[in-house]
XYZ file of C-alpha atoms in Angstrom:
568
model
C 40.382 -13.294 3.484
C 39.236 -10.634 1.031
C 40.980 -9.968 -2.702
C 42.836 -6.623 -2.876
C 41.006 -3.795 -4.550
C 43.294 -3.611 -7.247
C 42.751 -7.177 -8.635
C 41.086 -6.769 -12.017
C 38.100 -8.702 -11.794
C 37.415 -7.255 -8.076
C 37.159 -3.649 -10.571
C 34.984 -4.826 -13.180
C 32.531 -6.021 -10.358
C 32.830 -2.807 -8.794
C 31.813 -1.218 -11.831
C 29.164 -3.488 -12.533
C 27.492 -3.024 -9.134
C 27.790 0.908 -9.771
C 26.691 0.777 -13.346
C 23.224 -0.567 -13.913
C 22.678 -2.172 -17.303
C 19.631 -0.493 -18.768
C 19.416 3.441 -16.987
C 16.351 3.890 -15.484
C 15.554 0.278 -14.925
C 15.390 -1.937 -12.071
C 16.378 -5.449 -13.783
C 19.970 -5.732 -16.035
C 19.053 -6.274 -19.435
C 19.111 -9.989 -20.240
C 20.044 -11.294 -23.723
C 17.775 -13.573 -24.740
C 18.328 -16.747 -26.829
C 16.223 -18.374 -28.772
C 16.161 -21.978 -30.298
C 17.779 -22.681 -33.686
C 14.198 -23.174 -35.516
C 12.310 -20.248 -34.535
C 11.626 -17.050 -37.631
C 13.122 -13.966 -37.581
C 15.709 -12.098 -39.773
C 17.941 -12.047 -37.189
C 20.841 -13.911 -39.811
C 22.471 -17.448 -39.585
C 25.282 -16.163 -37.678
C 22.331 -15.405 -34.441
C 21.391 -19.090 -34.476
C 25.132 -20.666 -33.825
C 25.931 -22.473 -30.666
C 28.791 -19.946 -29.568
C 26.455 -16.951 -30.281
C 23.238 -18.815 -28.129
C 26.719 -20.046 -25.056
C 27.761 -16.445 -25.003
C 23.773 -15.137 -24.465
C 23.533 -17.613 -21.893
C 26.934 -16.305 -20.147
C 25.742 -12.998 -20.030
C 22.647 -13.921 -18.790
C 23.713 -15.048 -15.923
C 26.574 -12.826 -15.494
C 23.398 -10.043 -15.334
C 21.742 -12.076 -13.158
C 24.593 -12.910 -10.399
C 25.165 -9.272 -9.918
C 21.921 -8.377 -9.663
C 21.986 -11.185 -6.751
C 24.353 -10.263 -5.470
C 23.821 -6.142 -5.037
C 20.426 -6.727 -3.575
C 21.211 -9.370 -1.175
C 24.278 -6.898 0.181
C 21.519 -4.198 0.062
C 18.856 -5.704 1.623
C 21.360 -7.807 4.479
C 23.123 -4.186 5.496
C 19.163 -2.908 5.780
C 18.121 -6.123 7.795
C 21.385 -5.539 10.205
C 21.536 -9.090 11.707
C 22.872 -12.487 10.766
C 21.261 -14.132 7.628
C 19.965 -17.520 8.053
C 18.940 -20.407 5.557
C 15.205 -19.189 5.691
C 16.260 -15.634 4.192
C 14.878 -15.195 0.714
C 17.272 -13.287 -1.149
C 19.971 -15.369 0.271
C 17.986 -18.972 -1.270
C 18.145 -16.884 -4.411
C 21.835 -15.727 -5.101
C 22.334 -19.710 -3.974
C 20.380 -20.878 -7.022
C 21.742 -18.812 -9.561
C 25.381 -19.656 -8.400
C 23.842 -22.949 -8.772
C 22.866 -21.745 -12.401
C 26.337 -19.977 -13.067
C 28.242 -23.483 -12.191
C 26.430 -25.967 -13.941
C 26.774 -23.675 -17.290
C 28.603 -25.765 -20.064
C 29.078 -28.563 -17.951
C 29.587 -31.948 -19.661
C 27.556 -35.218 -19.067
C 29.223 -38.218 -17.638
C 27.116 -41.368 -19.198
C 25.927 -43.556 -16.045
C 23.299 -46.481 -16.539
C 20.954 -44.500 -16.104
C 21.442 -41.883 -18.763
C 23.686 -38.515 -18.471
C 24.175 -36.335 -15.721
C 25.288 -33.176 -14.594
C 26.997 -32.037 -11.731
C 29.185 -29.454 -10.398
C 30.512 -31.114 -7.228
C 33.363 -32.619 -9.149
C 34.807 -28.932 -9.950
C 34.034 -27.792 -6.470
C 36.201 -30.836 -5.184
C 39.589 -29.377 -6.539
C 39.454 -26.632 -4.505
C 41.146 -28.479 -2.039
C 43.995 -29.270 -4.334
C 44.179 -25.411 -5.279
C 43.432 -24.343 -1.706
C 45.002 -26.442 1.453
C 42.401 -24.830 3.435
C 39.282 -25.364 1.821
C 39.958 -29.546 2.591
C 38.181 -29.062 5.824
C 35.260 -27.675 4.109
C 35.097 -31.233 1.313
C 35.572 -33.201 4.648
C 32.632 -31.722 6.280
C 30.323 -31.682 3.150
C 30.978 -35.429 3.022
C 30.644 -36.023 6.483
C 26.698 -35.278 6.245
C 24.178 -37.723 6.924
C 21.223 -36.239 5.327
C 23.159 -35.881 1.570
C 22.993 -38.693 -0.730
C 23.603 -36.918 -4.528
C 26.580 -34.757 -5.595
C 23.815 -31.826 -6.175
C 22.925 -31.401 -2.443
C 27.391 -31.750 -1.831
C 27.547 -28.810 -3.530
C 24.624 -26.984 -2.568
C 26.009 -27.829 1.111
C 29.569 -26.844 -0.349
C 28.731 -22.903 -1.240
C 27.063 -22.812 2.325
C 29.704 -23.629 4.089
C 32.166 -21.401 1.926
C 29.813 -18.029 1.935
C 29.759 -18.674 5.672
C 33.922 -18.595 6.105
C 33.856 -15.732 3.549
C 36.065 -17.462 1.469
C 33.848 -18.531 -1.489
C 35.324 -15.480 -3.705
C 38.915 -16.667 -2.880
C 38.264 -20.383 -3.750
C 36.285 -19.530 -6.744
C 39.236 -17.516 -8.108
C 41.488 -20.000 -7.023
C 39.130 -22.824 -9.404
C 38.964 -20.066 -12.466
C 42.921 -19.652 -12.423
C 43.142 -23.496 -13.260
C 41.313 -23.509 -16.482
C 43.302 -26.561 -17.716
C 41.681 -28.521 -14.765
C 38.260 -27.102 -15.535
C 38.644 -28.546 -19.035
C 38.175 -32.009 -17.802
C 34.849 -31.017 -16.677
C 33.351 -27.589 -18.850
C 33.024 -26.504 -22.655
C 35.334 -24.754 -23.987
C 32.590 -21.590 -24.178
C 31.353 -22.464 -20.479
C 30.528 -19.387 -18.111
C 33.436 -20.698 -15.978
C 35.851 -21.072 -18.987
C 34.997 -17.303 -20.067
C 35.929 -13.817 -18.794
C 32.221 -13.826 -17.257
C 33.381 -16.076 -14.659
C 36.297 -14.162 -13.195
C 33.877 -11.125 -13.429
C 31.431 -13.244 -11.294
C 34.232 -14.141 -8.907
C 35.332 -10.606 -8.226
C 32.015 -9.433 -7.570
C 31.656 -11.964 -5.204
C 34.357 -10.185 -2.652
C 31.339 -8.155 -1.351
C 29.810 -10.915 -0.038
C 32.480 -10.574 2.564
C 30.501 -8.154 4.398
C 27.476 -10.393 5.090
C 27.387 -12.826 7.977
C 25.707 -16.157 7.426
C 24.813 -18.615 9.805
C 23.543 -21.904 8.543
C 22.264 -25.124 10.105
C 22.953 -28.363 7.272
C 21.800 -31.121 9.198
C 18.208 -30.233 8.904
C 18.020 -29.061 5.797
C 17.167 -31.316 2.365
C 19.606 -30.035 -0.178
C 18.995 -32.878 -2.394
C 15.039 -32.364 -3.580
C 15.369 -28.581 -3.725
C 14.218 -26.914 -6.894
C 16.689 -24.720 -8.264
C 14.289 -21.888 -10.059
C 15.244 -18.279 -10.645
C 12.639 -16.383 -8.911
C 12.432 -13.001 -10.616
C 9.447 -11.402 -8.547
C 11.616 -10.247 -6.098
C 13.642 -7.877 -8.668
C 10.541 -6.452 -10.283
C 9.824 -3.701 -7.847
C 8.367 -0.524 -9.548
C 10.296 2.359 -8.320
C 8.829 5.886 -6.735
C 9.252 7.765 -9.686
C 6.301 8.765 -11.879
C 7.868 9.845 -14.768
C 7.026 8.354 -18.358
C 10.615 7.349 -19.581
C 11.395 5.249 -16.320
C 7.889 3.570 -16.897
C 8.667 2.627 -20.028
C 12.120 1.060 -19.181
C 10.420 -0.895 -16.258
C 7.807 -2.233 -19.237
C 11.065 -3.183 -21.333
C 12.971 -5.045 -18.695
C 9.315 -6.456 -17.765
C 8.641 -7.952 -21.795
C 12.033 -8.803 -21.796
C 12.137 -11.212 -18.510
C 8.616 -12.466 -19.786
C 10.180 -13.889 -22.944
C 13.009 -15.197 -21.169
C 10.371 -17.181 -18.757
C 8.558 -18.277 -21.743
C 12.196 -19.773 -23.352
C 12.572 -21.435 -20.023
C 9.407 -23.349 -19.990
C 9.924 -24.236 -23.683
C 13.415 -25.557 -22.565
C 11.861 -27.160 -19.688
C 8.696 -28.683 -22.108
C 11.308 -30.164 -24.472
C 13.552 -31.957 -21.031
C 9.918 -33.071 -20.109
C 9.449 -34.703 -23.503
C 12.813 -36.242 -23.439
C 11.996 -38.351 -20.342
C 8.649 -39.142 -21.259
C 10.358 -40.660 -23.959
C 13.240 -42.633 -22.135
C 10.309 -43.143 -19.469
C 8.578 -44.878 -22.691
C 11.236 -46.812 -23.925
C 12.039 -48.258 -20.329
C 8.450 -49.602 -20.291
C 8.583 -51.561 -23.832
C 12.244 -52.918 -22.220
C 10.541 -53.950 -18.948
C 7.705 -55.747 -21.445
C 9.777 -57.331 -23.568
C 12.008 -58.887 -19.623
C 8.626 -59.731 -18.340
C 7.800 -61.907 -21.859
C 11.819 -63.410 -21.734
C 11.246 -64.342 -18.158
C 7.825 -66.355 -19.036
C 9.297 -67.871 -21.592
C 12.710 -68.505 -19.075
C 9.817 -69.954 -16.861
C 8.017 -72.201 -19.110
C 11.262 -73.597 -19.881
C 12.493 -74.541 -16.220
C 9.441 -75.940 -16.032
C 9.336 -77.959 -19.170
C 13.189 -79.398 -17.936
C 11.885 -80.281 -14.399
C 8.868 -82.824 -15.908
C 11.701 -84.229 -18.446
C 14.220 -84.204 -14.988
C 11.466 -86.152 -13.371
C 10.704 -88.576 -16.215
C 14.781 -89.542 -16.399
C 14.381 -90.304 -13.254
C 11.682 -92.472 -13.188
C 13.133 -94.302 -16.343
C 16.488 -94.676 -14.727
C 14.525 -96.310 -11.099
C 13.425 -98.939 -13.916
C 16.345 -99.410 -15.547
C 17.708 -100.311 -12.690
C 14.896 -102.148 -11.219
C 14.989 -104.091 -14.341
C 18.862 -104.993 -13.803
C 18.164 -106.531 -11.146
C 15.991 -108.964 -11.836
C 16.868 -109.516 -15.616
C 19.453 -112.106 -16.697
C 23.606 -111.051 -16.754
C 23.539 -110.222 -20.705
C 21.229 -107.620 -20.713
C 23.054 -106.062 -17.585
C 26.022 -104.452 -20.115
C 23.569 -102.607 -22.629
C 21.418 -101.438 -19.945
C 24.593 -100.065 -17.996
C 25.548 -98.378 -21.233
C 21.935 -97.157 -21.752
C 22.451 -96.107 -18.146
C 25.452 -94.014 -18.233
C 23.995 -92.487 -21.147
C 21.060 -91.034 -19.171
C 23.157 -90.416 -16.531
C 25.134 -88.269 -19.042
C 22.017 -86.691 -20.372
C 20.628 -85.669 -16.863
C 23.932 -83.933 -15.980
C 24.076 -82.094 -19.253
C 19.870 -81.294 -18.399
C 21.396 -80.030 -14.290
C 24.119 -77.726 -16.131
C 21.527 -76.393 -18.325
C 19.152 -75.911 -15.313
C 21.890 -73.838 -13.521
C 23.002 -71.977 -16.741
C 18.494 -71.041 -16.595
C 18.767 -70.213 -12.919
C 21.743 -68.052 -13.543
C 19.955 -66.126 -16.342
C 16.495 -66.033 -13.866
C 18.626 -64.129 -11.556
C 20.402 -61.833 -13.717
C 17.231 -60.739 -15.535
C 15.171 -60.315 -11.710
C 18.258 -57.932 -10.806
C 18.195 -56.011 -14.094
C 14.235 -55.701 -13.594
C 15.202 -54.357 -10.185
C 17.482 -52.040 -11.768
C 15.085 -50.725 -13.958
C 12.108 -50.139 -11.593
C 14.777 -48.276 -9.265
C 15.317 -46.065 -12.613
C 11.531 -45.421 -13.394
C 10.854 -44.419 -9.595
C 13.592 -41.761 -10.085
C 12.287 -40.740 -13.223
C 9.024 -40.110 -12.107
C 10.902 -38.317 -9.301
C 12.346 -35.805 -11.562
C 9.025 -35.573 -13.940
C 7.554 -34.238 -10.911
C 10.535 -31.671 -10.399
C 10.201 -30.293 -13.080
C 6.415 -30.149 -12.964
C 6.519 -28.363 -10.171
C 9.407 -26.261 -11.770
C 7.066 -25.206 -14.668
C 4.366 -24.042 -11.972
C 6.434 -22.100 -10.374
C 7.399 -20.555 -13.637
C 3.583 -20.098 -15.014
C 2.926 -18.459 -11.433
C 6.331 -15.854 -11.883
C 4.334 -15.191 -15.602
C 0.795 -14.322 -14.028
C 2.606 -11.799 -11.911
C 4.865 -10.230 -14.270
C 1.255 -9.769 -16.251
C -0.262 -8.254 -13.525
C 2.453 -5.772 -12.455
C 2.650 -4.647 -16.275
C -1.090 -3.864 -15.773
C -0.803 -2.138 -12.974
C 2.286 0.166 -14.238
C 0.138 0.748 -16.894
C -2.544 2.226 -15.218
C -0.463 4.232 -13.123
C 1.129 5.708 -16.311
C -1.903 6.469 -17.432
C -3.414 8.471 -13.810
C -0.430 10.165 -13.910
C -0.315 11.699 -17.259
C -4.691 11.964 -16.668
C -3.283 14.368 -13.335
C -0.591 16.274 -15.483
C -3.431 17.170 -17.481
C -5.655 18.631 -15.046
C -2.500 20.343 -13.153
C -2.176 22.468 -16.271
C -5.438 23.478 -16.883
C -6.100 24.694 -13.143
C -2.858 26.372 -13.752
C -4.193 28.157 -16.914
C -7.381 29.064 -14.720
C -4.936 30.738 -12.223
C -3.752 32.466 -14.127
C -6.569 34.193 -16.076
C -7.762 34.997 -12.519
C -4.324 36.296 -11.846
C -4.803 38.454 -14.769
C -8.343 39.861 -13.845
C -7.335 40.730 -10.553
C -4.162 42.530 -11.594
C -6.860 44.595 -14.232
C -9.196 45.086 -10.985
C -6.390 46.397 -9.128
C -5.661 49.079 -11.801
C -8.821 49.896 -11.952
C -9.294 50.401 -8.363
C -6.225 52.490 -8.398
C -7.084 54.670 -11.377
C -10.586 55.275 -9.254
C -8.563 55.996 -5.826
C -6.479 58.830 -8.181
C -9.768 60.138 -9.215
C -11.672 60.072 -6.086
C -8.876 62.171 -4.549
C -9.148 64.639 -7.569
C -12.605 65.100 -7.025
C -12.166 65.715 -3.333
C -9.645 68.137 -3.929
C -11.768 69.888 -6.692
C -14.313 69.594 -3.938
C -12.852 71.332 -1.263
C -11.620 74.112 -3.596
C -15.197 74.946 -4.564
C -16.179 74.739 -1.026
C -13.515 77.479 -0.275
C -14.650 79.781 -3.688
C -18.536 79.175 -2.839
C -17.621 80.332 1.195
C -15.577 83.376 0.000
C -18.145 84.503 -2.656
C -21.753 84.582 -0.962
C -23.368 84.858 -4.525
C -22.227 81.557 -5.367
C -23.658 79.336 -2.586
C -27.305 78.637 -4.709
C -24.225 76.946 -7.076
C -23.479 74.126 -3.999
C -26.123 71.796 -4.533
C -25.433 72.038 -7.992
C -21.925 71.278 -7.908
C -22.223 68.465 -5.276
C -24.677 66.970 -7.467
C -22.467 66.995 -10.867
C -19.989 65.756 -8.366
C -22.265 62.598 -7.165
C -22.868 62.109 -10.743
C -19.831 61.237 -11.840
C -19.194 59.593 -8.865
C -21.777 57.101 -9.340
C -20.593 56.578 -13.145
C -16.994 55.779 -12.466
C -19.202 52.936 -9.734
C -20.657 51.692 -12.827
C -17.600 51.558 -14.971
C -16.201 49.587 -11.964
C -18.936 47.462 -11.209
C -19.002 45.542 -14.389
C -15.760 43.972 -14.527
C -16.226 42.403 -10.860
C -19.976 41.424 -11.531
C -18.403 39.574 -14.653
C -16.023 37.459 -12.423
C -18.007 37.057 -9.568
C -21.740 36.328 -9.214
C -23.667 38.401 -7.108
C -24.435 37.372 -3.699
C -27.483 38.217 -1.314
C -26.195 40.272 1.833
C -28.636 39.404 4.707
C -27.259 42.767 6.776
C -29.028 45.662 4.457
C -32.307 45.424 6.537
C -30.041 45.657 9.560
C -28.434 48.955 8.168
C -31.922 50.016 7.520
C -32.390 49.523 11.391
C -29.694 51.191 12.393
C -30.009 54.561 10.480
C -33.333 54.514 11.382
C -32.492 53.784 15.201
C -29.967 56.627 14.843
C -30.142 60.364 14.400
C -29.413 61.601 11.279
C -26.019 63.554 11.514
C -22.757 62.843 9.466
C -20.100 61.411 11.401
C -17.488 62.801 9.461
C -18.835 66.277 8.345
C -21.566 66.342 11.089
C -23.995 68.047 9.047
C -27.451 67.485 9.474
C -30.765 67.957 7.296
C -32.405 66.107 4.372
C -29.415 64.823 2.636
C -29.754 61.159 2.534
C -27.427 59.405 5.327
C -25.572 55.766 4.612
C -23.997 53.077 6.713
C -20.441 52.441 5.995
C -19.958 48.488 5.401
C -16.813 48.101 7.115
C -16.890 50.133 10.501
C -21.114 50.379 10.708
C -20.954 54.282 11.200
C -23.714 56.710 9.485
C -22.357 59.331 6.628
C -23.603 61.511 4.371
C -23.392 60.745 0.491
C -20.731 63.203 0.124
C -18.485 61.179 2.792
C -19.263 57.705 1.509
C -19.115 58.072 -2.011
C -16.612 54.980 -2.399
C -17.237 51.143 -2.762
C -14.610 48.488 -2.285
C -14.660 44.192 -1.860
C -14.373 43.720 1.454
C -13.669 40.417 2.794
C -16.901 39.253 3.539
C -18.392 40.347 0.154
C -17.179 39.837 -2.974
C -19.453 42.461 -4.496
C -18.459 46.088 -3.982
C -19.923 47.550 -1.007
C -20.289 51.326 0.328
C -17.712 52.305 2.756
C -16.834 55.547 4.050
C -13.668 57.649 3.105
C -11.494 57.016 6.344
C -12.611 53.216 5.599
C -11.392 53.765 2.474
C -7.841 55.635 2.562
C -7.229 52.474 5.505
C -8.582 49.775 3.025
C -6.655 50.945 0.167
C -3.441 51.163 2.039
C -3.800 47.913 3.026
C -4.396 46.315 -0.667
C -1.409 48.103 -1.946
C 0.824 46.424 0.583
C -0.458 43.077 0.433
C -2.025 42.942 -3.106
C -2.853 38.712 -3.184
């Protein structure tokens, strides 16, 4: 059954899932605590056991809805039902796991304190009739033998009903039960705890499917395994680079505070593990000595007896007087010997007692060792989640670094464009500027052609005029030449001996003016037809030559028309 929307902690974990923690950062940002003795001028007030409790709640808080939004994520991606073996599903199990063993208090057993948050998850069924037949199956297993695998098997069962955000509201309600079993600045005593609950309502959308009867809840390791949320994201940009570093440094340190914590539990059992050895030495020397002194009563047993067989051999044959002290004498030893029997069962009694306790502790060093090697394994897992955190900072490093390294080079090819942008646009001018005089000249052409044909005197002047003409012709080439030979380097053009060829294969008459004599004759480099000087005085870069070539004037007027409409 899922919480209305307008339930207050159902809101805050709406706007926790919608709000990330640190902007441009794939982790929340984790508060990190740090133990009462290390430096820093961080004040007295930083180093106080509600200050380093409220860290730790938000923490957790951080990472729970972290948890949570990628396994809803990443199960609406997958589109099928999750099973046991699913990886972000193992995860938001263990830091629930995390969340509800927060402030818990020890209960002092024989065999030290312990911690466990199956007793709060069994008053759910006071709270909530319905969540009975969930207890009844959790203690129905086989395979579960501690309280830690109950409730492991107890949040299983719950996420699959999709109840587990309506019994853990139901539990956070009662605070005055919770008392009996949480600090008063426990996660599940705070405001961080009905947050957690109400983010747990989308959970409801997931569908679980577990099998517990195969499954060892008991010997699981309950680590945080951060790999999984330290996925770089697509974007290249420098600011979101340097929050994924942050969040990176800052998880690091909070792995590092872990395996001190985790160094320091180690050391604490070695110890206990120590003093249960010199207790198991000093039982071992009390039962020799127990020993020694069984013994030591049997041979005096023995020797009673063997002086009472000749007491009473002596009875017999000695004369009636003797026969009263000897029976006193008698009853004495008997006396003695039952006094030396009670003692012998009193030893006996103590033999056994001390054998159990020995038992007792043996039992206690095997599970001790047990746990040593929990939290061995614990600490590789940990050193294993550092190494990678190392090498992903590397390798966002080194990205950062290619990308600014290509921002670089991006700018100064777009500097080059645009110089060449630039020296085109000047070329273009210029080409235009020679196109305006060109057609000048060819109208100041044709208007001396008319004056030298309607004055006869003045044809000598033609050959004089065409030549002034050609001259400055060939200078405004020059002028025009120089800024393209200056951009471009001059390339060899294989197809001059061919033009040779051709105007000596052909006759030499003008295609355009069709005059024919001396005057030297060229081959137009775009349509391959022979003209006179007069009709090919232009040069333009074609698009199989970057230099300049000669073209004709039809060539030309086409060519130019063409640039101006498409001038790239």
């Amino acid at each position: 059954m899922e919480a209305p929307a307008s339930s207050a902690p159902a809101a805050a974990a709406a706007a926790l899932l919608e709000d990330p923690a640190v902007p441009g950062s794939p982790l929340p940002f984790l508060l990190l605590s740090y133990p009462s003795g290390g430096g820093g001028g961080g004040g007295s007030g930083k180093h106080h056991p509600n200050y380093l409790m409220a860290n730790e709640r938000m923490n957790l808080m951080n990472m729970a809805k972290l948890s949570i939004k990628g396994l809803i994520e990443s199960a609406l991606n997958l589109g099928r039902t999750l099973d046991s073996d699913y990886a972000p599903l193992q995860q938001f199990f263990v830091v629930m796991e995390h969340c509800l063993k927060h402030g818990l208090k020890a209960k002092k057993t024989f065999l030290g304190q312990n911690k466990s948050f199956w007793g709060p998850l069994e008053l759910v069924e006071k709270l909530v009739p319905e969540a009975a037949e969930i207890t009844a199956s959790v203690k129905d297993l086989p395979g579960l033998k501690t309280p830690v695998g109950r409730g492991r098997a107890w949040l299983r069962l719950a996420l699959m009903q999709k109840k587990l955000s309506e019994y853990m509201k139901a539990l956070i309600n009662k605070k005055e039960l919770l008392s009996e079993f949480y600090e008063p600045n426990a996660l599940m005593m705070e405001e961080e705890g009905a947050i957690i609950a109400g983010l747990l309502v989308g959970l409801n959308v997931i569908d679980a499917n577990f099998c517990m009867k195969g499954e060892d809840l008991d010997s699981q390791v309950g680590v945080i395994d951060f790999s999984m949320y330290l996925k770089d994201g697509n974007s290249s940009k420098g600011t979101e680079g340097d929050g994924q570093i942050t969040a990176i440094l800052d998880q690091k340190n909070y792995v590092e505070e872990l395996n001190r914590h985790l160094n320091a539990t180690v050391n604490n059992l070695q110890a206990k593990v120590d003093a249960l050895e010199k207790s198991n030495t000093k039982l071992t020397e009390e039962l020799a000595v127990a020993n020694n002194r069984i013994i030591t009563l049997q041979e005096e047993m023995e020797r009673v007896k063997e002086e009472s067989s000749y007491i009473l051999e002596s009875n017999r044959k000695g004369p009636k007087q003797d026969r009263t002290a000897e029976g006193q004498a008698l009853s004495e030893a008997r006396k003695h010997l039952k006094e030396e029997t009670q003692l012998r069962l009193d030893v006996e009694k103590e033999l056994e007692m001390q054998i159990s306790m020995r038992q007792e502790m043996e039992l206690a060093m095997k599970m001790l060792e047990k746990d040593v090697c929990e939290k061995q394994d614990a600490l590789v897992s940990l050193r294993q989640q550092l190494d990678d955190l190392r090498a992903l900072k590397h390798e966002l490093a080194f990205k950062l670094q290619s990308s600014d390294l290509g921002v670089k080079q991006k700018s100064e090819l777009n500097s080059r464009l645009e110089e060449k942008t630039n020296q085109m646009a000047a070329t273009i001018k210029q080409l235009e500027q020679r196109n305006q005089l060109e057609l000048e000249l060819k109208q100041e052409k044709e208007r001396r052609l008319q004056n030298d044909r309607s004055i006869p005197g003045r044809g000598s002047q033609k050959p004089e005029s065409k030549m002034d003409g050609k001259h400055n012709m060939q200078e405004e080439n020059v002028k025009l030449k120089k800024p393209l030979e200056e951009s471009h380097r001059l390339q060899p053009h294989p197809t001059d001996e061919q033009d040779q060829l051709l105007l000596s294969g052909k006759p030499q008459v003008c295609q355009l003016c069709q005059e024919d004599g001396s005057l030297t004759k060229n081959v137009c480099k775009n349509c391959r037809g022979t003209f006179c000087d007069a009709c090919s005085t232009n040069e333009l870069p074609l698009p199989s030559s970057i230099k300049p070539e000669r073209v004709c004037n039809p060539c030309h007027k086409h060519l130019m028309k063409q640039y101006s409409t498409s001038p790239s």
